[in-house]
Coordinates of C-alpha atoms and ligand atoms in Angstrom, one line a residue:
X1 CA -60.6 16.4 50.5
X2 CA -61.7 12.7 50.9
X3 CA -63.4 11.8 47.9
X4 CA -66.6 9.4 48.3
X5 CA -66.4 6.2 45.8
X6 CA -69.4 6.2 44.0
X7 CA -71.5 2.9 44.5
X8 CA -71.1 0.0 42.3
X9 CA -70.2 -3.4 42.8
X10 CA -67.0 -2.6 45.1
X11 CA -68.8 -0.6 47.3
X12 CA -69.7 -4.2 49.1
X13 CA -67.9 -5.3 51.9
X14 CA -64.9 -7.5 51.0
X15 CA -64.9 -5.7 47.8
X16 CA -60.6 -6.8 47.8
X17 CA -61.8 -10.3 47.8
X18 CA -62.6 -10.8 44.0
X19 CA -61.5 -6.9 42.8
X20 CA -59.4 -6.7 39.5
X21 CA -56.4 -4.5 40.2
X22 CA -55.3 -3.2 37.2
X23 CA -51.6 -2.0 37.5
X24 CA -50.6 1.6 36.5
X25 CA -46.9 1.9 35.7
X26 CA -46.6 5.2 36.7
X27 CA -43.5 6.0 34.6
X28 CA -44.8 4.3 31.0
X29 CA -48.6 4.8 31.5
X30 CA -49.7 8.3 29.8
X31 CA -47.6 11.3 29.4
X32 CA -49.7 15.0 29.8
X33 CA -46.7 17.3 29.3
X34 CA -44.4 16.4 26.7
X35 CA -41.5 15.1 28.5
X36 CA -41.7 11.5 27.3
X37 CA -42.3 10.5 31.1
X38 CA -45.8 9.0 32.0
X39 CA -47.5 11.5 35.2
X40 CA -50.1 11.6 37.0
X41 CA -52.3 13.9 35.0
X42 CA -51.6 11.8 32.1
X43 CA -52.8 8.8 34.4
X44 CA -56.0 10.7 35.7
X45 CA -56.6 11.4 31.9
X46 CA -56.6 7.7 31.3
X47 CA -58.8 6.2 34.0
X48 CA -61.7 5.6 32.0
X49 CA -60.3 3.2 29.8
X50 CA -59.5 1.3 33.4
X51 CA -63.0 1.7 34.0
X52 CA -64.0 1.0 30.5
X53 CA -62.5 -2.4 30.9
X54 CA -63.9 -3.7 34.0
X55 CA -61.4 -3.2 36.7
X56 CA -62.7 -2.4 40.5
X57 CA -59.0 -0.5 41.3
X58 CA -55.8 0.9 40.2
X59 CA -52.4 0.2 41.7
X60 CA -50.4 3.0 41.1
X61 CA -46.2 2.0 41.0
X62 CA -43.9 4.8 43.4
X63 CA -44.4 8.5 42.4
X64 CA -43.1 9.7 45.1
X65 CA -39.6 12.3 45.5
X66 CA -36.9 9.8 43.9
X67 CA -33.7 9.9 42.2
X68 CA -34.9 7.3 40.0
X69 CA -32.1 4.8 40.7
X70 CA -34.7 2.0 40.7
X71 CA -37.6 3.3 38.6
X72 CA -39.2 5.3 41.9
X73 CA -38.6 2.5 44.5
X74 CA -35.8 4.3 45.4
X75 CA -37.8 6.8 47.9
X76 CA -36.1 10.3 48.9
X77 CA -39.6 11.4 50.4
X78 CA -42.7 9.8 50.8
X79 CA -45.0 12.6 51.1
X80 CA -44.0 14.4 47.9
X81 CA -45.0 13.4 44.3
X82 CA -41.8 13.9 42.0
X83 CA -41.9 16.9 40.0
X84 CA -41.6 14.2 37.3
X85 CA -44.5 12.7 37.7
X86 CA -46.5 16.2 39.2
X87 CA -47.6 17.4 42.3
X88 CA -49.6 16.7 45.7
X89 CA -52.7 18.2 43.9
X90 CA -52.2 16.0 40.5
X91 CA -52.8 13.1 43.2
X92 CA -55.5 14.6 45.3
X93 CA -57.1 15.0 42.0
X94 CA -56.4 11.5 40.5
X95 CA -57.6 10.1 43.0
X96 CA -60.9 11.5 43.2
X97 CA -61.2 11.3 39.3
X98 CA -60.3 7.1 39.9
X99 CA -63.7 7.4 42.7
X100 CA -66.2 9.2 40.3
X101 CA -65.5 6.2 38.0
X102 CA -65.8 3.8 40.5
X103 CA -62.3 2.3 40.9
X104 CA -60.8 2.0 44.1
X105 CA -56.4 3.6 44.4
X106 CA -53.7 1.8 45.5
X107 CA -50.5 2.9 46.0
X108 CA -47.2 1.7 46.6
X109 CA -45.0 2.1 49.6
X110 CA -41.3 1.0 49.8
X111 CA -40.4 0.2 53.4
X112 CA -37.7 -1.6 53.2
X113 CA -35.3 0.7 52.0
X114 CA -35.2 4.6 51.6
X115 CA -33.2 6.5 48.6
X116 CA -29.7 7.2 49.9
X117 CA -30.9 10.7 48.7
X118 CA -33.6 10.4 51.9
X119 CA -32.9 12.7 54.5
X120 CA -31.9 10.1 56.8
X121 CA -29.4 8.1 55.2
X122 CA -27.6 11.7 54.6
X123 CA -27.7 12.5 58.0
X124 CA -26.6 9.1 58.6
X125 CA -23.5 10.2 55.9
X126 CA -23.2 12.9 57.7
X127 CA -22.6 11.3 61.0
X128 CA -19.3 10.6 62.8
X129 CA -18.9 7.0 62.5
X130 CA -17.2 6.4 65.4
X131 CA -19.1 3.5 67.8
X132 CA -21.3 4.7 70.2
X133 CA -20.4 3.5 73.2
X134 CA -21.1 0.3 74.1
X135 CA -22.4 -1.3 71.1
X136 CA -20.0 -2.5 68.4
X137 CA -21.9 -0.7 65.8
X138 CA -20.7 1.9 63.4
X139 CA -22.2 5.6 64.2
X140 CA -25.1 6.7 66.2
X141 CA -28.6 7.2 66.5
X142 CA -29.0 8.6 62.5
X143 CA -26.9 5.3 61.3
X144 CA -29.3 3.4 63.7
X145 CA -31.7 4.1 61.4
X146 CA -29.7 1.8 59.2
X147 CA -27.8 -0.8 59.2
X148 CA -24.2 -0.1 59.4
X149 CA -21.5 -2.0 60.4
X150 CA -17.6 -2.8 60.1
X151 CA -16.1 -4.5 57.6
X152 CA -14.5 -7.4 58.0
X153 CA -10.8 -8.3 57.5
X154 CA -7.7 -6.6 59.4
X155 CA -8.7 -2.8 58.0
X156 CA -12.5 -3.5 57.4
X157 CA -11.9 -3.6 54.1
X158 CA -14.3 -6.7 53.4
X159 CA -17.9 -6.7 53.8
X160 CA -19.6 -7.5 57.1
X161 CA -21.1 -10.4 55.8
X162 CA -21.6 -12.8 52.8
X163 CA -25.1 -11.5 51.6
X164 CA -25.5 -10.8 48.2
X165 CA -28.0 -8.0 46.6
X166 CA -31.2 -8.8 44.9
X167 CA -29.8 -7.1 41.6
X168 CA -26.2 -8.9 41.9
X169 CA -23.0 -8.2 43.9
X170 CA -22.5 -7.9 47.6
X171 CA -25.0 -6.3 49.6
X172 CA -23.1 -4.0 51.0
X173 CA -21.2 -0.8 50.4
X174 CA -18.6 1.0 52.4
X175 CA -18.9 4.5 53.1
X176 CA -15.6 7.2 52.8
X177 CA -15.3 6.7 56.7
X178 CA -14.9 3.0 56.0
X179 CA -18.5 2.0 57.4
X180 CA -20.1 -0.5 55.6
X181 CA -24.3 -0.3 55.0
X182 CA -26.9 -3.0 53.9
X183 CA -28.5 -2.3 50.5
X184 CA -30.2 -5.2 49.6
X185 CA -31.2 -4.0 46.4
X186 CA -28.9 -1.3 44.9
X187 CA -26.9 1.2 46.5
X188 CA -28.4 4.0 46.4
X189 CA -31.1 1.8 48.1
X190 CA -30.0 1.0 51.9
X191 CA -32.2 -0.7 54.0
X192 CA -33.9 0.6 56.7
X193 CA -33.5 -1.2 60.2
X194 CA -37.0 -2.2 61.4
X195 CA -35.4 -3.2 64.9
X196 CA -35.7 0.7 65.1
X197 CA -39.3 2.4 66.8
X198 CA -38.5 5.4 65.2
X199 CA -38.4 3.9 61.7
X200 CA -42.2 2.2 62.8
X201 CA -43.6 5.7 63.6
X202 CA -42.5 6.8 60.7
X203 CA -44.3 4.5 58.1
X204 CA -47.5 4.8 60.4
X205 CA -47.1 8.6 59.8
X206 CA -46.7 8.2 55.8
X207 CA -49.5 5.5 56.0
X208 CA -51.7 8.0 57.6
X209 CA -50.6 11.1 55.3
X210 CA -51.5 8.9 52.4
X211 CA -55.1 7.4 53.7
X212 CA -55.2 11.2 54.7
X213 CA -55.5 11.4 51.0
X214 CA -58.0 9.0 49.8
X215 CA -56.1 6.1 49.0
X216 CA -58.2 2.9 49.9
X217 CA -54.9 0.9 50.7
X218 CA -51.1 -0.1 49.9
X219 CA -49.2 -2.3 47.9
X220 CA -46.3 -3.1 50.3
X221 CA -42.9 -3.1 48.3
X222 CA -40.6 -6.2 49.9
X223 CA -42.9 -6.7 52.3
X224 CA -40.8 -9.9 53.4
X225 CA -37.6 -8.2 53.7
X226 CA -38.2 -5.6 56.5
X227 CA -36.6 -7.7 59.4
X228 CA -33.4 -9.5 59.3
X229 CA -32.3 -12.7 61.0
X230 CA -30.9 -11.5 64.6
X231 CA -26.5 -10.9 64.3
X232 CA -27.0 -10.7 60.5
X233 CA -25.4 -14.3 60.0
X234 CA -23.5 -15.3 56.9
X235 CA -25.5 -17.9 54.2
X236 CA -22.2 -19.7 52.9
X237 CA -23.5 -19.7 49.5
X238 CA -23.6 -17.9 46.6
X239 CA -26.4 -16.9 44.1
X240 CA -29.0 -15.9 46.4
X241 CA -31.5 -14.3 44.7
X242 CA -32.2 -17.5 43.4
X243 CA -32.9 -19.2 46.7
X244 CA -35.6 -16.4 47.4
X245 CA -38.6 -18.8 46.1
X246 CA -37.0 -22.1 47.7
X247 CA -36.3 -21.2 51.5
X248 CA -35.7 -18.8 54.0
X249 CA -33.1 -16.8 54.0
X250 CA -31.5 -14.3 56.9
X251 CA -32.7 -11.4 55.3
X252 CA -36.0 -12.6 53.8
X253 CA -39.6 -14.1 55.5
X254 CA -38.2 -13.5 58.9
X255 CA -40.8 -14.1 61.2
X256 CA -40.5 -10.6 62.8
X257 CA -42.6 -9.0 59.6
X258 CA -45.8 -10.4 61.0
X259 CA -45.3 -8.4 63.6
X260 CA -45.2 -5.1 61.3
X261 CA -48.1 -6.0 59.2
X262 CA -50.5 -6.9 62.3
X263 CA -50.0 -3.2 63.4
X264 CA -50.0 -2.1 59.8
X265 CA -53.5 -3.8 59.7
X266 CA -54.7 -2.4 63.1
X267 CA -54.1 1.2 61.1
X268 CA -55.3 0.4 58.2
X269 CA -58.8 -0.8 60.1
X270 CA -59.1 2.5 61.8
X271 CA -60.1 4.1 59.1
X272 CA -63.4 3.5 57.0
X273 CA -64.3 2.0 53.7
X274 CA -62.5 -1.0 54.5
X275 CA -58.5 0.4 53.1
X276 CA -56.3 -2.9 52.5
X277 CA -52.6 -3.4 52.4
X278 CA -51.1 -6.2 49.3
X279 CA -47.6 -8.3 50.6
X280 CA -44.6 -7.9 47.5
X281 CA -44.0 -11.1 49.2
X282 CA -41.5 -13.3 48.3
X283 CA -42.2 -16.7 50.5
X284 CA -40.5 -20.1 49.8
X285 CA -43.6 -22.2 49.9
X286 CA -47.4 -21.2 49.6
X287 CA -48.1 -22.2 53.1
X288 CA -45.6 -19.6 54.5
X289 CA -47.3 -16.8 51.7
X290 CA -50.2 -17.4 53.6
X291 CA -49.0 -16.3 56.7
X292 CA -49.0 -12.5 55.3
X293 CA -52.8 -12.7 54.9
X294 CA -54.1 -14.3 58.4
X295 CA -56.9 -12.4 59.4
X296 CA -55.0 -10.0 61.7
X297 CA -52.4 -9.3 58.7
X298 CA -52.7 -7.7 54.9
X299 CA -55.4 -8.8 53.3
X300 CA -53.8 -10.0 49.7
X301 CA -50.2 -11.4 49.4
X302 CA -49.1 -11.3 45.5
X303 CA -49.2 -15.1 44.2
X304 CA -45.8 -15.5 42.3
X305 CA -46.2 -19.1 42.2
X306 CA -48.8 -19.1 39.7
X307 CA -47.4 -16.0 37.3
X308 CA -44.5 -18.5 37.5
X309 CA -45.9 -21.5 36.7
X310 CA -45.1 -22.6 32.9
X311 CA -47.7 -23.3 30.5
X312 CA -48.4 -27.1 31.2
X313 CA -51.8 -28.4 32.3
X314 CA -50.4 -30.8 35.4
X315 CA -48.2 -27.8 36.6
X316 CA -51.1 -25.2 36.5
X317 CA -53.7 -27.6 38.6
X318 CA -50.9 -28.2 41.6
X319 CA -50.1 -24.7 41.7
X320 CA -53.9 -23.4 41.9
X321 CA -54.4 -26.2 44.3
X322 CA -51.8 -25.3 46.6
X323 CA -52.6 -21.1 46.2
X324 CA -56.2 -22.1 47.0
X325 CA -55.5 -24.3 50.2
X326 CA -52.9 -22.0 51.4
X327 CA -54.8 -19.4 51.3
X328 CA -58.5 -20.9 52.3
X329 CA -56.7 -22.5 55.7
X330 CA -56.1 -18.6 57.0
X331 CA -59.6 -18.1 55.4
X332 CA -58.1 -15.4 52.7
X333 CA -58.8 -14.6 49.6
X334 CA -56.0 -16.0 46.7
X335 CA -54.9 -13.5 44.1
X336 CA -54.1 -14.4 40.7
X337 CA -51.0 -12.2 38.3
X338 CA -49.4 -13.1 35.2
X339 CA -47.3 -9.9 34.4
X340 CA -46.1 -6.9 36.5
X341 CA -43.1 -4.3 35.8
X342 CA -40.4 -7.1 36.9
X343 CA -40.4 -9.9 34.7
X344 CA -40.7 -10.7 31.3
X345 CA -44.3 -10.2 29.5
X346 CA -46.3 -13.2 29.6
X347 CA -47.1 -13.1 26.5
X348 CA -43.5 -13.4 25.6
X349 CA -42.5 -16.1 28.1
X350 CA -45.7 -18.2 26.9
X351 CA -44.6 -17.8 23.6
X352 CA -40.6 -19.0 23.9
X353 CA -39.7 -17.3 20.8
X354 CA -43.0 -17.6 18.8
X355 CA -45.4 -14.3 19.5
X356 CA -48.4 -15.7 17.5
X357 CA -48.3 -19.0 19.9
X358 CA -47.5 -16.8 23.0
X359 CA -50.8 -14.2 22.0
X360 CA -53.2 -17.3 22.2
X361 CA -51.9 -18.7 25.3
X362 CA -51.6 -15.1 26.5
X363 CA -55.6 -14.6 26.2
X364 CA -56.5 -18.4 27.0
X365 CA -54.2 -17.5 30.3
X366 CA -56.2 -14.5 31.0
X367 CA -59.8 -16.4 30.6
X368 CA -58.3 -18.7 32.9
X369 CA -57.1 -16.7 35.6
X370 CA -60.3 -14.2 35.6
X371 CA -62.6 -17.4 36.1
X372 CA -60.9 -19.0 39.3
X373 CA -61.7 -18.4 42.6
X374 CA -60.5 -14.7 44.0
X375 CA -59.0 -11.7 42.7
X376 CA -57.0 -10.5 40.0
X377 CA -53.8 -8.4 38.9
X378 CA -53.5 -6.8 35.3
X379 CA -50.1 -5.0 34.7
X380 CA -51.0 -2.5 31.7
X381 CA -50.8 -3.3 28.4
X382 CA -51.5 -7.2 28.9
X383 CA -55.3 -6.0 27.6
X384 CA -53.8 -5.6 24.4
X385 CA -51.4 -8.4 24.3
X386 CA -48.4 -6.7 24.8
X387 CA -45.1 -8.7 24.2
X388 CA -41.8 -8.2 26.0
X389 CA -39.8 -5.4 24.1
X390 CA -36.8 -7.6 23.4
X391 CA -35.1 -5.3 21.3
X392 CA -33.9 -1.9 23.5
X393 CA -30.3 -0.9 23.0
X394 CA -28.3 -0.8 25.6
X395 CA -28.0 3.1 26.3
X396 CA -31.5 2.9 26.6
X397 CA -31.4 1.1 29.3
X398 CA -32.7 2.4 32.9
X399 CA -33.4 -0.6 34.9
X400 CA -30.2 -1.4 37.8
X401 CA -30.5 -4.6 37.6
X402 CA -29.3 -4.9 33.4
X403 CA -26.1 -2.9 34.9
X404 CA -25.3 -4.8 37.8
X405 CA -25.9 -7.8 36.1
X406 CA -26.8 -11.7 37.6
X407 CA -29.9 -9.9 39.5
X408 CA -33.2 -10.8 39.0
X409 CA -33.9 -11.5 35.4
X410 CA -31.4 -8.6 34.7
X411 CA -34.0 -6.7 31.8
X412 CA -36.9 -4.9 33.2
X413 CA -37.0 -2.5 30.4
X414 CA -38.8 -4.8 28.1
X415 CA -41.7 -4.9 30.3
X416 CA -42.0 -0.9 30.8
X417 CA -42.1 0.1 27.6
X418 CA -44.9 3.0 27.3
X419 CA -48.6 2.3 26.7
X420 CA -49.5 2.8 22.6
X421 CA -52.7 4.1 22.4
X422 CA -54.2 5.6 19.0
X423 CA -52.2 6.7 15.8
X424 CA -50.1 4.9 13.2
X425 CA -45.9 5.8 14.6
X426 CA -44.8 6.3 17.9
X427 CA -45.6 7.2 20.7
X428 CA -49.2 6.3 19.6
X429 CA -51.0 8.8 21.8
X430 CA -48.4 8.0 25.0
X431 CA -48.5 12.0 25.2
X432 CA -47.3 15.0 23.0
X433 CA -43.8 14.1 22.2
X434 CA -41.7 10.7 22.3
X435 CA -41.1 8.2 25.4
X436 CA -38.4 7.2 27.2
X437 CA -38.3 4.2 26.0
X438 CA -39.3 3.3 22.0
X439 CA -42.4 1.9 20.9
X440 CA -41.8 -0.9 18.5
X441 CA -42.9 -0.2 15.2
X442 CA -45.4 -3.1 14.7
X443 CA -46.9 -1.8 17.7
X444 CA -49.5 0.5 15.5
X445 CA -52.1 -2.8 15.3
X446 CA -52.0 -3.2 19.0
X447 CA -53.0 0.3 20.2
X448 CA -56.1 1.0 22.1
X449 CA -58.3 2.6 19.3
X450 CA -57.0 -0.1 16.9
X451 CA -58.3 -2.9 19.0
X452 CA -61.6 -0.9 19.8
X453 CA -64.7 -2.8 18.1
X454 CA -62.7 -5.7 16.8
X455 CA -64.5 -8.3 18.4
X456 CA -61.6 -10.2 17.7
X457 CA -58.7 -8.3 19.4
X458 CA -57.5 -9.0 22.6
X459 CA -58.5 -5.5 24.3
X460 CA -62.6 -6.8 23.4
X461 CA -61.7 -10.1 25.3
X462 CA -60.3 -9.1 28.1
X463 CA -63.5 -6.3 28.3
X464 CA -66.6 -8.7 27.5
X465 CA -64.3 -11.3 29.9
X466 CA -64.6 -8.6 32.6
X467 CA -68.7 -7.7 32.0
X468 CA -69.2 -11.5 32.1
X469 CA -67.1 -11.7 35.4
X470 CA -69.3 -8.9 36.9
X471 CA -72.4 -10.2 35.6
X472 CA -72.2 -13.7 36.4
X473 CA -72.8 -14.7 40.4
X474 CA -70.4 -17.7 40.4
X475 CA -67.1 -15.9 39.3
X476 CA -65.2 -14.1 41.4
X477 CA -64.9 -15.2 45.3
X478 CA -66.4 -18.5 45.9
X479 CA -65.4 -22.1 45.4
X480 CA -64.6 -23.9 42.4
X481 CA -64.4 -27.9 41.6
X482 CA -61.9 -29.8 38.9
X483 CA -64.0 -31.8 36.6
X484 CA -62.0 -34.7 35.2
X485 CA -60.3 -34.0 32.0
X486 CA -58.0 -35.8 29.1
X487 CA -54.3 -34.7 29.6
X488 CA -53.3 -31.0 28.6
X489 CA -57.0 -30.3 29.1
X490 CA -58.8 -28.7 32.6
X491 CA -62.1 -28.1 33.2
X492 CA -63.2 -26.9 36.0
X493 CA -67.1 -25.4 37.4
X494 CA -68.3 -23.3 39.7
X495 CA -72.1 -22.2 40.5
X496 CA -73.8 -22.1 36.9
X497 CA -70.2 -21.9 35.3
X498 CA -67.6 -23.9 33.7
X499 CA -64.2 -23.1 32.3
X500 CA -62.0 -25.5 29.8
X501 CA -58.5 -24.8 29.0
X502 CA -56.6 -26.4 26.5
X503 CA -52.7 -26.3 26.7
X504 CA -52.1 -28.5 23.8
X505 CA -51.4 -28.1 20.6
X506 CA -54.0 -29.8 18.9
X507 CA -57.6 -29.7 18.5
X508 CA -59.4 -31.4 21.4
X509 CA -62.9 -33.0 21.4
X510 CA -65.3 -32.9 24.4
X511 CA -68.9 -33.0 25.2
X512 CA -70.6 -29.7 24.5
X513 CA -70.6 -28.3 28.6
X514 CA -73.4 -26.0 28.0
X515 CA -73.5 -22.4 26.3
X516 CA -70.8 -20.8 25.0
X517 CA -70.2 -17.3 26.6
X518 CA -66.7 -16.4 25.6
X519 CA -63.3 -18.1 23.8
X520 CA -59.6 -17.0 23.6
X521 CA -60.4 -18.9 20.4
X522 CA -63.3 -20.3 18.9
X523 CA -64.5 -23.5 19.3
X524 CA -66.0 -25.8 16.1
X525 CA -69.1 -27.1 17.3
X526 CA -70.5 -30.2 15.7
X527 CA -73.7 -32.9 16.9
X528 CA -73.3 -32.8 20.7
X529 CA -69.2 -32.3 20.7
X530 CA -67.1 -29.0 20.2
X531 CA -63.8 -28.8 19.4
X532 CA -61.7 -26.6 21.7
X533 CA -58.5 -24.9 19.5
X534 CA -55.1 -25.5 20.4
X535 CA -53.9 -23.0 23.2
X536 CA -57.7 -22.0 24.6
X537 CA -60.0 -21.4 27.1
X538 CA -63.1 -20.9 26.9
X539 CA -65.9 -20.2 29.6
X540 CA -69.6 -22.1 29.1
X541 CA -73.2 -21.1 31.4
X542 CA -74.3 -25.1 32.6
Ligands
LIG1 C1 -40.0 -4.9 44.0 C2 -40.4 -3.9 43.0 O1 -41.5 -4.4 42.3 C3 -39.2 -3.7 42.1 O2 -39.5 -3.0 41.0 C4 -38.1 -3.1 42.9 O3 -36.9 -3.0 42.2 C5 -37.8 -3.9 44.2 N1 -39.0 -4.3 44.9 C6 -37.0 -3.1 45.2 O4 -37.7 -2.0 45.7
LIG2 CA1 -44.6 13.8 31.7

């Protein structure tokens, strides 16, 4: 059933070391039967325009059996697609559609946390939650699974410990038997208790059904989360989601995940074609990201740290500096994302209010990120210059974090909104009938075929950006070497390459670096000097 990738470029060895991983939102992506809800056949029907623009692989967000509390990462069973989103043979199929173009499949697996709909949290329900005897733990071997305990107080009646969830109130929930669980997302997400071999076997077992499959590796969901601090201690403050990036915390960047993704890495190495797992991994400092991609580990950890980094010149050169010496002392790769399905556009946050100024720092930002060193994440859409949908009513709404408020950024919505691509009124080619979310009106100039042949549109730069990054030997993996530049300007050059960005808002005048090969905005050449816009990038052949 294993569909051969047909050769190309990432048929080389390392291939993950430079790839461009375009991100398919499962949900908002294409729509093939009518339902307003993106699915796989809709996906597989798409594919060429991923291939069309350049990327090396697909990363395909959870399909899998779900309620849907949390947009799919809410898992009831791993080895069955949703109805929703189609069937075992939709994927089989996608998958070997994505090879005969030439782009690799990723696919996401939640560890962490099941649905509460899985079949072992409801046997866990189901369970008597007396204490086994002697441990001082709620229920037995199916809440084991789990991580129940009593509450605290003289009846139980408050939580077992001061942890709050991701998306905002406590972590925990208590159960009609007066149990309490750990969910440290929502709850209808508990999390799984990794101290557990059987939980291990499991995930080796969906690993294996899924590489069974095709898939040439994993994008592990909360990869940091999986282990938590020994006793479950108390924090003593509040407002923890917001320490996640600063420093460890009991339930996050525990040592003890290493220890998961070496053996995760041991399976993923006995199969061929070199299959490679990608950390969710939220780590306080780039030094300890790194530690997810030693060379017995996963082979890419997600680089927040730059997809965070605001759009000033000084701030951008620390943080590439730090991703790329973080990540060159354990010998990996780094990775490079400005958007995915969890925060706000970056077109929007560039912007601050202002969409024209957020579009050119938008495609100056991509022209930046596809020249430095290592490989590269596109959420869909940001080809076309997508902003944030800012606008959704409330009863639209899906995402738990907007109802349990405080968590995360709290609007995830905005960023899912479904894919325009041809036709003047919604949902521009999305699929037969409507989306779950609405399309914008204005959105009719920003769809696929509108963009096609514009040499000017966003969708053309972000394709000849990708040909040139194919074509030319010194992008991609390799080194790179700051040149010295005037303030709000860098420059930077690798083998036969340089790239200048301008974060200013004025023009800025340098000495011509050599040819032109492509601009977020063009450049005014005069004898010997060019002018470089306000808000660009532009990459030159020395
Ligand atoms: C990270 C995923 O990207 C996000 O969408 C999800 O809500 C959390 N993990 C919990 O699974
Ligand atoms: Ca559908």
């Amino acid at each position: 059933m294993t569909q051969e990738l047909t050769p190309t470029r990432t048929a080389q060895r390392g291939w993950w070391r430079d790839a461009v991983i375009y991100q398919v939102y499962v949900r908002s992506f294409a729509d093939s039967n009518g339902d307003g809800i993106g699915d796989l056949r809709g996906i597989r029907d798409r594919l060429p325009h991923v291939a069309a623009l350049g990327a090396d692989a697909v990363w395909l967000t959870p399909f899998y059996a779900s309620p849907q509390a949390d947009g799919g990462y809410d898992v009831a069973d791993y080895r069955v697609v949703d109805p929703l989103f189609g069937s075992l043979d939709d994927a089989a199929e996608l998958i070997s559609t994505a090879h005969e173009l030439g782009l690799r499949v990723i696919v996401d697996v939640v560890p962490n946390h099941t649905s509460d709909q899985h079949a072992w949290f409801r046997a866990a329900l189901a369970e008597d939650a007396a204490p086994a005897e002697g441990t001082e733990r709620d229920g037995g071997a199916a809440r084991e699974r789990y991580h129940f305990r009593p509450g605290r107080g003289a009846d139980g009646e408050l939580p077992p410990n001061d942890w709050e969830s991701v998306f905002g109130g406590p972590a925990w929930t208590r159960t009609r038997d007066g149990a309490w669980y750990l969910h440290l997302f929502a709850p209808q997400q508990p999390d799984l208790n990794w101290r557990n071999p059987e939980v291990h076997e499991e995930f080796d077992s969906i690993l294996r059904f899924w590489l069974g499959l095709g898939v040439d590796g994993f994008r592990i969901d909360v990869a940091h989360g999986m282990v938590k601090a020994e006793g479950l201690p108390d924090i003593g403050s509040r407002e923890q989601a917001k320490m996640i990036g600063s420093q460890v915390l009991p339930f996050f960047d525990q040592d003890g995940v290493h220890d998961i993704h070496r053996g995760w890495r041991r399976l993923l190495d006995s199969y061929a074609g070199e299959r490679i797992g990608v950390a969710e991994a939220w780590a306080p400092s780039p030094e300890r990201l790194a530690l997810y991609v030693r060379p017995d580990e996963l082979h890419q950890a997600f680089n927040f740290q730059f997809l965070n980094c605001p759009w000033d010149a000084t701030a951008m050169h620390a943080v590439i500096d730090a991703s790329l010496a973080a990540t060159a002392s354990v010998g990996a790769p780094t990775t490079w994302v400005l958007s995915n399905h969890d925060v706000v556009r970056h077109l929007t946050r560039y912007g601050a209010g202002d969409d024209a100024l957020g579009l050119r720092r938008a495609r100056a930002a991509a022209l930046l990120m596809l020249a430095l060193p290592g490989s590269a994440y596109l959420y869909q859409g940001e080809e076309l210059g997508l902003p944030e949908v800012t606008v959704l009513p409330d009863d639209v709404r899906q995402d738990p974090s907007f109802f349990r408020s405080n968590g995360q950024d709290g609007l995830r919505d905005g960023c899912r909104v479904p894919m325009p691509w041809s036709g003047g009124e919604p949902p521009y080619g999305f699929g037969p009938a409507g989306s779950w979310l609405p399309q914008p009106d204005t959105w009719k100039s920003l769809t696929v075929e509108a963009q096609t042949g514009d040499p000017l549109s966003t969708l053309e730069l972000y394709r000849s950006a990708l040909a040139l990054r194919r074509e030319l030997p010194g992008l991609g993996d390799g080194e790179m070497e700051w040149q010295e530049s005037a303030e709000g300007l860098l420059t930077f050059t690798r083998p036969g390459f340089a790239c200048t960005l301008n974060t200013t808002d004025h023009e800025a005048e340098l000495a011509t670096p050599g040819r032109l090969l492509i601009a977020s905005a063009a450049p005014v050449f005069s004898d010997g000097t060019v002018a470089l816009s306000a808000d660009s990038c532009a990459w030159w052949a020395i």
